[in-house]
Amino acid sequence: MLYYLFEYLEKQYQFPGASLFGYLSFRAAMAVILSLLISTIYGKRIISYLRTKQIGETVRDLGLDGQKEKAGTPTMGGIIIILATLVPVLLFAKLGNIYIILLLVTTIWMGIIGFIDDYIKKFKNDKDGLKGKFKILGQVGLGIIVGATLFFHQDVTIREELPVKQQTEVVANNNTPTKKFGEEKRSMKTTLPFVKNNEIDYAKLITWINPDYAKYAWLVFIPIVIFIITAVSNGANLTDGIDGLAAGTSAIIVLTLGIFAWISGNLIFSEYLNVMYIPRAGEITIYIAAFVGALIGFLWYNTYPAQVFMGDTGSLTIGGIIAVIAIAIRKEWLIPILCGIFLAENLSVVMQVSYFKYTRKKFGEGKRIFLMSPLHHHYQKLGYHESKIVTRFWIVGILLAILTIVTLKLR
């Protein structure tokens, strides 16, 4: 909203300083500062309110060290992350941008699902919360909305570098030859890591049958989007098991996606790094800045010993946002690397459950691969303190983020 206000003041009255709001970097800086202030200052008030209303965590006895001490810690703290993200975005982002609209819808949609889950756990005394089928249904619904929007909306486009034969050198003011890009076009192309010609078109998954089937490529694209959103949001949910793990890991992931979003939305840097140029995608940087600030501010209260837990209100929302950002900037194939922590947590549960069922059916007694799943609980059972587990998971997350960034040139 402030963007439009100062844009008007600049055009009509040449208001001093109003032109600053035209710079992405300035608005991103303001977004991260404001989100940090909201999450740290007002976060404390929200925690006090949750404590007053006795909205505390009910801890099941899993035989983990320090588990009983967590009983009664305020939960549903994801509200802090959501508010500290939405307020700066509404103030500093271009609200007409299709990517910002999608991310706002994602935040509210997944926030509501997570809130209902936490509400049922606390106020309906149902430790299982919202039934799994309804969670999946909500994630599928969001996937359909996001997938359909990215496929059909006119503002979701790319600009590709013209073939060498068609390139025209344009002399800029500094007499530097500049490669010319083609016009904006709608496309289902996305980026593949570690490949020289690092693009793949989802439409080709169906046009090999008949070229005229390109208009039906949404039948392939939307299920892929649904799978990614469901997998990443559930991965974030499983990672939220010990103090600071989900928030810290997510901050690393989102910050990395912010680098890709800024490069993808910048014609000069996308050309230099040979990255797909996505018009209007740079505005996602504002959202990411606010989101990172909210996560870091939340960590102020969530690091060991946690004063608040994010609950499903936070974890499901975080995963959904990460997935949508990755898909929007066409870097979803980097998710297995960048979100490696989420993937490991997901796989540990799948492997544990599958192996237990298999051995029980074959031998009459279920056996386990890990001492406990998700993976972070396995290390707790081995005797590691949760602070050490979290720190080491963060280090792994940073290494994965660096590897993800390296894919810009490693082909």
PDB file of N, CA and C in Angstrom, residues 99 153-160 162 181-187 267 277-281:
ATOM      1  N   TYR A  99       2.461 -12.994  -8.406  1.00  0.00           N
ATOM      2  CA  TYR A  99       3.228 -13.857  -7.503  1.00  0.00           C
ATOM      3  C   TYR A  99       2.985 -13.476  -6.041  1.00  0.00           C
ATOM      4  N   HIS A 153      -2.626 -17.927 -16.040  1.00  0.00           N
ATOM      5  CA  HIS A 153      -2.598 -16.470 -15.881  1.00  0.00           C
ATOM      6  C   HIS A 153      -1.677 -15.798 -16.903  1.00  0.00           C
ATOM      7  N   GLN A 154      -2.142 -14.695 -17.465  1.00  0.00           N
ATOM      8  CA  GLN A 154      -1.414 -14.000 -18.529  1.00  0.00           C
ATOM      9  C   GLN A 154      -0.114 -13.365 -18.054  1.00  0.00           C
ATOM     10  N   ASP A 155      -0.006 -13.060 -16.743  1.00  0.00           N
ATOM     11  CA  ASP A 155       1.197 -12.396 -16.228  1.00  0.00           C
ATOM     12  C   ASP A 155       2.303 -13.369 -15.841  1.00  0.00           C
ATOM     13  N   VAL A 156       2.037 -14.650 -15.921  1.00  0.00           N
ATOM     14  CA  VAL A 156       3.059 -15.659 -15.614  1.00  0.00           C
ATOM     15  C   VAL A 156       3.767 -16.003 -16.918  1.00  0.00           C
ATOM     16  N   THR A 157       4.885 -15.342 -17.139  1.00  0.00           N
ATOM     17  CA  THR A 157       5.606 -15.471 -18.413  1.00  0.00           C
ATOM     18  C   THR A 157       7.104 -15.607 -18.182  1.00  0.00           C
ATOM     19  N   ILE A 158       7.816 -15.887 -19.259  1.00  0.00           N
ATOM     20  CA  ILE A 158       9.275 -15.856 -19.254  1.00  0.00           C
ATOM     21  C   ILE A 158       9.734 -15.101 -20.496  1.00  0.00           C
ATOM     22  N   ARG A 159      10.986 -14.665 -20.475  1.00  0.00           N
ATOM     23  CA  ARG A 159      11.609 -14.101 -21.675  1.00  0.00           C
ATOM     24  C   ARG A 159      12.894 -14.861 -21.918  1.00  0.00           C
ATOM     25  N   GLU A 160      13.005 -15.406 -23.114  1.00  0.00           N
ATOM     26  CA  GLU A 160      14.163 -16.225 -23.431  1.00  0.00           C
ATOM     27  C   GLU A 160      15.139 -15.469 -24.318  1.00  0.00           C
ATOM     28  N   LEU A 162      17.291 -14.897 -27.380  1.00  0.00           N
ATOM     29  CA  LEU A 162      17.087 -15.303 -28.770  1.00  0.00           C
ATOM     30  C   LEU A 162      18.228 -16.193 -29.250  1.00  0.00           C
ATOM     31  N   PHE A 181      16.730 -10.106 -25.683  1.00  0.00           N
ATOM     32  CA  PHE A 181      15.809 -11.175 -25.322  1.00  0.00           C
ATOM     33  C   PHE A 181      14.564 -11.095 -26.192  1.00  0.00           C
ATOM     34  N   GLY A 182      13.894 -12.217 -26.305  1.00  0.00           N
ATOM     35  CA  GLY A 182      12.643 -12.251 -27.029  1.00  0.00           C
ATOM     36  C   GLY A 182      11.523 -11.634 -26.214  1.00  0.00           C
ATOM     37  N   GLU A 183      10.342 -11.604 -26.778  1.00  0.00           N
ATOM     38  CA  GLU A 183       9.181 -11.048 -26.082  1.00  0.00           C
ATOM     39  C   GLU A 183       8.699 -12.018 -25.003  1.00  0.00           C
ATOM     40  N   GLU A 184       7.927 -11.466 -24.074  1.00  0.00           N
ATOM     41  CA  GLU A 184       7.345 -12.302 -23.017  1.00  0.00           C
ATOM     42  C   GLU A 184       6.424 -13.347 -23.627  1.00  0.00           C
ATOM     43  N   LYS A 185       6.482 -14.542 -23.056  1.00  0.00           N
ATOM     44  CA  LYS A 185       5.576 -15.589 -23.527  1.00  0.00           C
ATOM     45  C   LYS A 185       5.256 -16.540 -22.368  1.00  0.00           C
ATOM     46  N   ARG A 186       4.065 -17.079 -22.415  1.00  0.00           N
ATOM     47  CA  ARG A 186       3.687 -18.079 -21.434  1.00  0.00           C
ATOM     48  C   ARG A 186       4.380 -19.386 -21.786  1.00  0.00           C
ATOM     49  N   SER A 187       4.900 -20.050 -20.766  1.00  0.00           N
ATOM     50  CA  SER A 187       5.652 -21.274 -21.010  1.00  0.00           C
ATOM     51  C   SER A 187       5.656 -22.129 -19.751  1.00  0.00           C
ATOM     52  N   LEU A 267      16.951  -8.723 -15.377  1.00  0.00           N
ATOM     53  CA  LEU A 267      17.342  -9.048 -16.751  1.00  0.00           C
ATOM     54  C   LEU A 267      18.852  -9.161 -16.907  1.00  0.00           C
ATOM     55  N   TYR A 277      14.958 -15.812 -17.280  1.00  0.00           N
ATOM     56  CA  TYR A 277      14.437 -14.509 -16.844  1.00  0.00           C
ATOM     57  C   TYR A 277      12.920 -14.584 -16.738  1.00  0.00           C
ATOM     58  N   ILE A 278      12.425 -14.245 -15.545  1.00  0.00           N
ATOM     59  CA  ILE A 278      10.987 -14.310 -15.267  1.00  0.00           C
ATOM     60  C   ILE A 278      10.501 -12.900 -14.917  1.00  0.00           C
ATOM     61  N   PRO A 279       9.865 -12.209 -15.842  1.00  0.00           N
ATOM     62  CA  PRO A 279       9.366 -10.861 -15.560  1.00  0.00           C
ATOM     63  C   PRO A 279       8.449 -10.856 -14.336  1.00  0.00           C
ATOM     64  N   ARG A 280       8.599  -9.821 -13.525  1.00  0.00           N
ATOM     65  CA  ARG A 280       7.783  -9.596 -12.326  1.00  0.00           C
ATOM     66  C   ARG A 280       8.108 -10.528 -11.161  1.00  0.00           C
ATOM     67  N   ALA A 281       9.014 -11.489 -11.360  1.00  0.00           N
ATOM     68  CA  ALA A 281       9.362 -12.411 -10.272  1.00  0.00           C
ATOM     69  C   ALA A 281      10.219 -11.741  -9.204  1.00  0.00           C
TER      70      ALA A 281
END
